[in-house]
Short mmCIF file of C-alpha atoms in Angstrom, two decimals:
data_model
loop_
_atom_site.label_atom_id
_atom_site.label_comp_id
_atom_site.label_asym_id
_atom_site.label_seq_id
_atom_site.Cartn_x
_atom_site.Cartn_y
_atom_site.Cartn_z
CA MET A 1 10.08 30.15 33.43
CA LYS A 2 8.69 25.91 34.99
CA VAL A 3 5.46 27.50 35.05
CA LYS A 4 5.32 28.84 31.55
CA THR A 5 7.03 25.83 30.22
CA LEU A 6 4.00 23.87 31.40
CA LEU A 7 1.40 25.62 30.42
CA PHE A 8 2.68 25.82 27.23
CA LEU A 9 3.37 22.28 27.03
CA LEU A 10 -0.56 21.75 27.96
CA LEU A 11 -1.62 24.07 25.50
CA PHE A 12 0.35 22.11 22.68
CA THR A 13 -0.95 19.16 24.21
CA GLY A 14 -4.65 19.53 24.14
CA VAL A 15 -4.40 21.52 20.19
CA TYR A 16 -2.43 18.03 19.08
CA ALA A 17 -5.04 15.71 20.76
CA GLN A 18 -7.57 18.50 19.53
CA ASN A 19 -5.84 18.23 15.42
CA GLN A 20 -6.22 14.40 15.78
CA ALA A 21 -9.49 14.32 16.92
CA ASP A 22 -10.50 16.41 14.36
CA ALA A 23 -8.61 14.95 11.81
CA ASP A 24 -10.27 11.16 13.21
CA LYS A 25 -13.78 12.86 11.34
CA LEU A 26 -12.85 13.75 8.39
CA VAL A 27 -11.27 9.77 8.12
CA GLU A 28 -14.46 8.71 8.65
CA GLU A 29 -16.23 11.60 6.18
CA GLY A 30 -13.25 9.68 4.11
CA ILE A 31 -14.53 6.14 4.06
CA VAL A 32 -18.50 6.72 3.75
CA LEU A 33 -17.11 8.68 0.16
CA HIS A 34 -14.60 5.21 -0.57
CA ASP A 35 -17.52 3.24 -0.07
CA LYS A 36 -20.02 4.97 -2.22
CA GLY A 37 -16.41 4.65 -4.61
CA ASP A 38 -15.86 8.48 -4.71
CA TYR A 39 -12.38 7.79 -4.61
CA GLU A 40 -11.11 10.81 -5.94
CA GLY A 41 -13.32 12.65 -3.73
CA ALA A 42 -12.20 10.17 -0.36
CA ILE A 43 -8.57 11.69 -1.41
CA LYS A 44 -9.50 14.56 -0.58
CA ILE A 45 -11.30 14.34 2.69
CA TYR A 46 -8.12 12.17 3.66
CA ASP A 47 -5.59 15.10 2.51
CA ASN A 48 -7.30 17.66 4.45
CA ALA A 49 -7.53 15.49 7.58
CA LEU A 50 -3.40 15.14 7.27
CA SER A 51 -3.13 19.15 6.83
CA LEU A 52 -4.24 19.64 10.35
CA ASP A 53 -2.07 16.00 11.52
CA LYS A 54 0.45 14.74 9.18
CA ASP A 55 1.21 11.53 10.29
CA ASN A 56 -2.20 10.10 10.95
CA LEU A 57 -1.77 6.22 10.46
CA PHE A 58 -5.61 6.48 10.24
CA ALA A 59 -5.28 8.53 7.40
CA LEU A 60 -2.75 7.16 6.25
CA ILE A 61 -4.53 3.68 6.16
CA GLU A 62 -7.64 5.05 4.98
CA LYS A 63 -5.37 6.57 2.28
CA SER A 64 -3.59 3.90 1.10
CA LEU A 65 -6.62 1.64 0.37
CA THR A 66 -7.89 4.14 -1.28
CA LEU A 67 -5.25 4.53 -4.07
CA ASN A 68 -4.76 0.93 -3.77
CA SER A 69 -8.04 1.05 -5.42
CA ILE A 70 -7.68 3.81 -8.60
CA LYS A 71 -3.88 1.79 -8.66
CA LYS A 72 -2.72 4.45 -7.90
CA PHE A 73 0.17 1.88 -6.62
CA ASP A 74 3.20 4.29 -6.61
CA GLU A 75 1.44 6.41 -3.85
CA VAL A 76 0.85 3.65 -1.90
CA ILE A 77 4.10 2.13 -1.44
CA THR A 78 5.66 5.78 -0.12
CA ILE A 79 2.42 6.46 1.96
CA SER A 80 3.62 2.72 2.65
CA LYS A 81 6.88 4.05 4.05
CA HIS A 82 5.90 7.05 5.32
CA ALA A 83 3.30 5.73 7.44
CA ILE A 84 6.02 2.95 9.04
CA ALA A 85 8.74 5.84 9.57
CA THR A 86 6.71 7.89 12.01
CA HIS A 87 4.73 4.40 13.45
CA PRO A 88 7.06 2.06 13.89
CA ASN A 89 5.56 -0.35 16.26
CA SER A 90 2.19 -0.60 16.33
CA GLY A 91 -1.28 -0.47 13.67
CA LEU A 92 0.73 -1.51 11.05
CA GLU A 93 -0.89 -4.24 10.51
CA ASN A 94 -3.26 -2.87 7.20
CA ILE A 95 -0.47 -0.54 5.86
CA TYR A 96 1.61 -4.16 6.10
CA VAL A 97 -1.07 -5.64 4.06
CA ASN A 98 -1.59 -2.07 1.69
CA TYR A 99 2.50 -2.14 0.90
CA GLY A 100 2.88 -5.62 -0.45
CA ASN A 101 -0.36 -4.94 -2.43
CA ALA A 102 0.47 -2.37 -3.93
CA LEU A 103 3.86 -4.23 -5.32
CA ASP A 104 2.39 -7.76 -6.30
CA HIS A 105 1.02 -5.15 -8.51
CA LEU A 106 3.69 -3.64 -9.97
CA ASN A 107 5.24 -7.16 -10.42
CA LYS A 108 7.67 -6.44 -7.14
CA THR A 109 6.58 -9.93 -6.53
CA GLU A 110 10.03 -10.64 -4.80
CA GLU A 111 9.79 -7.42 -2.92
CA ALA A 112 6.15 -7.72 -1.49
CA LEU A 113 6.86 -11.01 0.13
CA LYS A 114 9.24 -9.51 1.98
CA ILE A 115 6.86 -6.27 3.13
CA TYR A 116 4.72 -9.35 3.75
CA GLU A 117 6.87 -11.19 5.59
CA GLU A 118 7.87 -7.67 7.59
CA GLY A 119 4.84 -7.25 8.29
CA ILE A 120 3.99 -11.07 9.46
CA ARG A 121 7.18 -10.90 11.64
CA LYS A 122 5.77 -7.55 13.86
CA PHE A 123 1.88 -8.86 13.94
CA PRO A 124 2.19 -12.97 13.27
CA ASP A 125 -1.55 -13.36 14.35
CA TYR A 126 -2.60 -10.89 11.42
CA TYR A 127 -4.51 -13.52 9.45
CA GLN A 128 -5.16 -11.06 5.94
CA LEU A 129 -0.94 -10.75 5.90
CA TYR A 130 -1.08 -14.38 5.10
CA PHE A 131 -3.97 -14.23 2.93
CA ASN A 132 -1.65 -12.01 1.03
CA LYS A 133 1.45 -13.75 1.00
CA GLY A 134 -0.53 -16.45 -0.03
CA ILE A 135 -1.84 -14.53 -3.48
CA CYS A 136 2.24 -13.20 -3.90
CA TYR A 137 2.97 -17.56 -3.90
CA ALA A 138 0.35 -18.04 -6.41
CA ASN A 139 0.64 -15.47 -8.49
CA LEU A 140 4.09 -17.03 -8.31
CA ASN A 141 3.01 -20.87 -9.60
CA ASN A 142 3.88 -22.10 -6.12
CA SER A 143 0.78 -23.34 -5.22
CA SER A 144 2.36 -25.52 -2.18
CA GLU A 145 3.58 -22.30 -0.32
CA ALA A 146 0.20 -19.77 -1.30
CA ILE A 147 -1.93 -23.16 0.27
CA SER A 148 0.44 -23.60 3.63
CA CYS A 149 0.21 -19.27 3.64
CA PHE A 150 -4.31 -19.88 2.56
CA GLN A 151 -4.67 -22.18 5.87
CA ARG A 152 -2.41 -20.20 8.70
CA SER A 153 -5.03 -17.02 7.61
CA LEU A 154 -7.53 -19.84 8.24
CA ALA A 155 -6.49 -20.66 11.42
CA ILE A 156 -6.19 -17.11 12.70
CA ASN A 157 -9.41 -16.46 10.68
CA PRO A 158 -11.99 -18.80 10.58
CA LYS A 159 -14.31 -16.75 9.28
CA HIS A 160 -12.10 -15.52 6.38
CA PRO A 161 -14.09 -17.04 3.22
CA GLY A 162 -11.26 -16.34 0.60
CA SER A 163 -9.01 -18.67 2.32
CA LEU A 164 -11.81 -21.08 2.29
CA ASN A 165 -11.56 -19.69 -1.32
CA ALA A 166 -8.73 -19.48 -2.71
CA ILE A 167 -7.34 -23.46 -0.76
CA GLY A 168 -11.22 -24.69 -2.78
CA ILE A 169 -9.92 -23.50 -6.17
CA LEU A 170 -6.19 -24.92 -5.70
CA GLU A 171 -6.78 -28.24 -4.30
CA SER A 172 -9.53 -29.26 -6.70
CA ASN A 173 -7.44 -31.15 -9.32
CA SER A 174 -4.85 -32.36 -6.71
CA ASN A 175 -7.21 -33.43 -3.72
CA ARG A 176 -10.47 -33.24 -4.48
CA ILE A 177 -12.09 -33.95 0.13
CA PRO A 178 -9.95 -30.85 0.90
CA ALA A 179 -12.00 -29.13 -1.86
CA VAL A 180 -15.39 -30.03 -1.21
CA LEU A 181 -14.68 -29.32 2.95
CA ALA A 182 -13.11 -25.21 2.29
CA PHE A 183 -16.17 -25.39 -0.21
CA SER A 184 -19.03 -25.66 1.83
CA ARG A 185 -17.55 -24.36 4.87
CA PHE A 186 -17.40 -21.15 2.34
CA LEU A 187 -20.80 -21.42 1.97
CA ILE A 188 -21.26 -21.17 4.63
CA VAL A 189 -19.39 -17.33 6.05
CA GLU A 190 -20.10 -16.48 2.68
CA PRO A 191 -24.15 -17.46 1.51
CA GLN A 192 -25.59 -16.04 -1.80
CA THR A 193 -23.06 -14.55 -2.94
CA ASN A 194 -21.99 -14.40 -7.25
CA ARG A 195 -18.43 -16.01 -5.07
CA SER A 196 -21.25 -18.59 -3.57
CA LYS A 197 -23.04 -19.63 -6.94
CA LYS A 198 -20.00 -20.20 -8.38
CA ASN A 199 -18.70 -22.28 -5.64
CA PHE A 200 -21.15 -23.76 -5.08
CA GLU A 201 -21.18 -25.14 -8.88
CA ASN A 202 -17.88 -26.60 -8.52
CA LEU A 203 -19.02 -27.83 -5.58
CA LYS A 204 -21.23 -29.63 -6.63
CA GLY A 205 -18.99 -30.94 -9.67
CA LEU A 206 -17.01 -32.00 -6.71
CA LEU A 207 -18.38 -34.67 -5.88
CA MET A 208 -19.64 -35.58 -9.26
CA LYS A 209 -16.18 -35.42 -10.07
CA GLY A 210 -14.62 -38.31 -12.55
CA VAL A 211 -18.62 -40.37 -12.74
CA THR A 212 -20.40 -39.64 -16.06
CA GLN A 213 -23.81 -41.89 -17.23
CA THR A 214 -22.47 -43.37 -20.49
CA GLY A 215 -25.76 -45.06 -20.90
CA GLU A 216 -28.79 -46.83 -19.83
CA LYS A 217 -27.75 -48.78 -17.17
CA ALA A 218 -24.37 -47.88 -17.74
CA ILE A 219 -22.11 -45.35 -15.36
CA THR A 220 -18.46 -44.67 -15.42
CA ILE A 221 -16.23 -43.98 -12.92
CA ASN A 222 -12.92 -42.68 -13.65
CA ILE A 223 -10.65 -42.05 -10.38
CA ASP A 224 -7.72 -40.60 -10.26
CA SER A 225 -4.06 -43.00 -9.15
CA SER A 226 -3.01 -39.82 -7.92
CA THR A 227 -6.23 -39.94 -5.21
CA LEU A 228 -5.83 -43.80 -4.84
CA PRO A 229 -4.21 -45.16 -1.57
CA ASP A 230 -0.46 -44.94 -1.39
CA SER A 231 0.86 -49.13 -2.20
CA THR A 232 3.09 -48.36 1.02
CA GLY A 233 0.47 -48.14 3.16
CA VAL A 234 1.82 -45.41 4.31
CA LYS A 235 0.41 -42.41 5.37
CA LYS A 236 1.43 -39.63 4.05
CA GLU A 237 -0.73 -35.52 5.37
CA ASN A 238 -3.60 -35.00 4.37
CA ASP A 239 -4.44 -38.33 3.30
CA PHE A 240 -7.99 -38.34 1.67
CA SER A 241 -7.98 -41.28 -0.11
CA SER A 242 -9.92 -43.75 0.83
CA THR A 243 -13.20 -40.59 2.45
CA ASP A 244 -12.46 -39.42 -2.17
CA LEU A 245 -12.83 -43.10 -3.59
CA ILE A 246 -15.95 -43.87 -1.24
CA LEU A 247 -17.17 -40.25 -2.26
CA SER A 248 -16.67 -41.72 -5.92
CA ILE A 249 -19.03 -45.00 -4.97
CA THR A 250 -21.41 -42.90 -3.77
CA ALA A 251 -22.18 -40.14 -6.32
CA SER A 252 -22.71 -43.43 -8.65
CA LEU A 253 -25.48 -44.23 -6.58
CA ASP A 254 -27.23 -40.44 -7.73
CA PHE A 255 -28.20 -42.58 -10.92
CA ASP A 256 -29.43 -45.93 -9.23
CA LYS A 257 -33.70 -46.34 -9.23
CA LYS A 258 -34.20 -45.13 -5.62
CA ASN A 259 -31.82 -42.39 -6.35
CA ILE A 260 -32.19 -41.01 -9.35
CA LYS A 261 -36.04 -39.73 -8.24
CA LYS A 262 -34.63 -38.35 -5.21
CA THR A 263 -34.39 -34.20 -5.14
CA GLU A 264 -30.53 -32.49 -5.93
CA VAL A 265 -30.19 -31.71 -1.83
CA GLU A 266 -31.41 -34.92 -1.18
CA ASN A 267 -29.11 -36.47 -3.48
CA PHE A 268 -26.82 -34.12 -2.16
CA ILE A 269 -27.45 -35.01 1.29
CA ARG A 270 -26.73 -38.64 0.88
CA LYS A 271 -23.05 -37.37 -0.23
CA ILE A 272 -21.93 -35.30 2.55
CA GLU A 273 -22.58 -37.80 4.76
CA VAL A 274 -21.09 -40.77 3.38
CA ILE A 275 -18.37 -38.01 3.26
CA CYS A 276 -18.39 -36.65 7.15
CA ALA A 277 -18.45 -40.78 8.46
CA SER A 278 -15.89 -41.28 6.32
CA LEU A 279 -13.94 -39.02 8.15
CA ASP A 280 -15.30 -40.05 12.01
CA GLU A 281 -13.70 -43.65 10.36
CA GLY A 282 -10.81 -42.35 9.42
CA LYS A 283 -10.03 -39.40 11.53
CA LYS A 284 -7.60 -41.85 13.89
CA GLU A 285 -4.58 -42.36 11.39
CA ASN A 286 -4.41 -39.10 9.30
CA GLN A 287 -2.79 -35.96 10.94
CA GLY A 288 -2.45 -33.07 8.46
CA PHE A 289 -4.09 -29.77 8.90
CA TYR A 290 -6.66 -30.92 6.59
CA TRP A 291 -7.39 -33.70 9.41
CA ASN A 292 -6.58 -31.53 12.14
CA PHE A 293 -8.99 -28.52 11.82
CA LEU A 294 -11.27 -29.01 9.29
CA ALA A 295 -12.14 -32.28 9.43
CA PRO A 296 -13.57 -32.20 12.95
CA TYR A 297 -16.19 -29.28 12.15
CA PHE A 298 -17.20 -31.61 9.41
CA ILE A 299 -17.43 -34.79 11.77
CA GLU A 300 -19.33 -32.69 14.59
CA MET A 301 -21.85 -31.53 12.34
CA LYS A 302 -22.95 -34.72 11.25
CA ASN A 303 -23.20 -36.00 15.16
CA LYS A 304 -25.35 -33.36 15.61
CA LYS A 305 -27.34 -34.29 12.78
CA LEU A 306 -26.93 -30.60 11.26
CA ILE A 307 -25.68 -32.37 7.74
CA GLU A 308 -29.35 -31.11 6.77
CA PRO A 309 -30.22 -27.91 7.11
CA PHE A 310 -26.11 -27.10 6.33
CA ALA A 311 -27.19 -28.89 3.17
CA TYR A 312 -30.15 -26.23 2.08
CA ILE A 313 -27.99 -23.14 3.07
CA ALA A 314 -26.07 -24.34 0.13
CA TYR A 315 -28.58 -24.70 -1.81
CA VAL A 316 -29.96 -21.13 -1.51
CA ASP A 317 -29.27 -19.41 -4.09
CA ALA A 318 -30.98 -22.28 -6.88
CA GLU A 319 -34.71 -20.72 -5.60
CA THR A 320 -36.02 -24.83 -6.83
CA ASP A 321 -39.72 -25.34 -5.10
CA ASP A 322 -38.93 -27.62 -2.78
CA VAL A 323 -35.96 -25.33 -1.09
CA VAL A 324 -38.32 -22.20 -1.30
CA LYS A 325 -40.73 -24.57 0.49
CA TRP A 326 -37.52 -26.15 3.76
CA HIS A 327 -36.11 -22.78 4.16
CA LYS A 328 -40.25 -21.24 5.37
CA LYS A 329 -41.25 -24.52 7.11
CA ASN A 330 -37.57 -24.65 9.18
CA GLN A 331 -36.17 -21.36 10.43
CA ASN A 332 -35.49 -22.86 13.93
CA LYS A 333 -33.07 -25.54 11.96
CA LEU A 334 -31.57 -23.25 10.38
CA ASP A 335 -31.32 -20.93 13.60
CA ASP A 336 -30.09 -24.05 15.95
CA PHE A 337 -27.17 -24.76 12.76
CA TYR A 338 -25.33 -20.78 12.98
CA GLU A 339 -26.01 -21.51 16.31
CA TRP A 340 -23.57 -23.92 16.34
CA SER A 341 -21.52 -23.71 14.20
CA LYS A 342 -21.00 -19.44 15.88
CA ASN A 343 -19.58 -21.62 18.98
CA TYR A 344 -18.06 -24.56 17.61
CA LYS A 345 -14.23 -24.46 19.09
CA TRP A 346 -11.83 -24.34 16.63
CA GLY A 347 -8.55 -25.68 16.70
CA PHE A 348 -6.40 -28.23 16.14
CA LYS A 349 -7.34 -32.07 17.13
#
């Protein structure tokens, strides 16, 4: 009897393993269809996989993602609940992301936040949970909480363009220098996309914010009072008032006769160099996420004399003659920059 039971268990285990392997193979086929935009075809493949292995987590995750893409949010919620019930302890990071997204799209934002928080408790090192939680807070017009989430996402994954994009957008009106740093870093990790083109224009606008030429020899500098140093002398977190003021003065020099004939990239380099030098000078007396996490990257960029290649990476979509020529002649400088950036040791300094 024991021998028969053992044989049965071995047979059952073998069949289950084969079903799982076959289901996983089908899911891979479904992903190809999803990537081609054939969402209905992908869902049919995922359903075939689930008919072989009804609780296959790979299939549940990918089906929930595809259903999100075609706005079948109620079905995403049903699948997510099933996946969490059948796989309570592992592999659910993206299920929680898809689940929360579905709730958020149904305007159940508070419920979505609870799902993200549950996911974060189980998977505290998964950046996408923080990022999507930040999107929820942004939808609630709670910029402070949203920024905190995007900062946490970026601390976990410094290469995440979505978090950099969000920080750049949300900080643009209230804290210009962090927005400049975020958009600059974005152009490094996601060059030559539609978003990079938009963020390049955002970056250029921030660098010249408040500076206008009002006459042949007259420049007007408008400085937001909120960016001025605190009259009490008390340093706040993420205070970049000194750097902000220096940038405005430096930007006005674009109209000086010694700079007006320079290329746009050359004047960009000058402004970034001044920003980085100011960050270097102020690093010991300031604190906050941007000072401790983003600023050191740009300070090291300056110290290693890598601002020039960064500038031409930022300007790659401009496709002006000087930019095209530089890229053709300086591949070694680009290689050196990307090698440095890839190996940069991120952390709080």
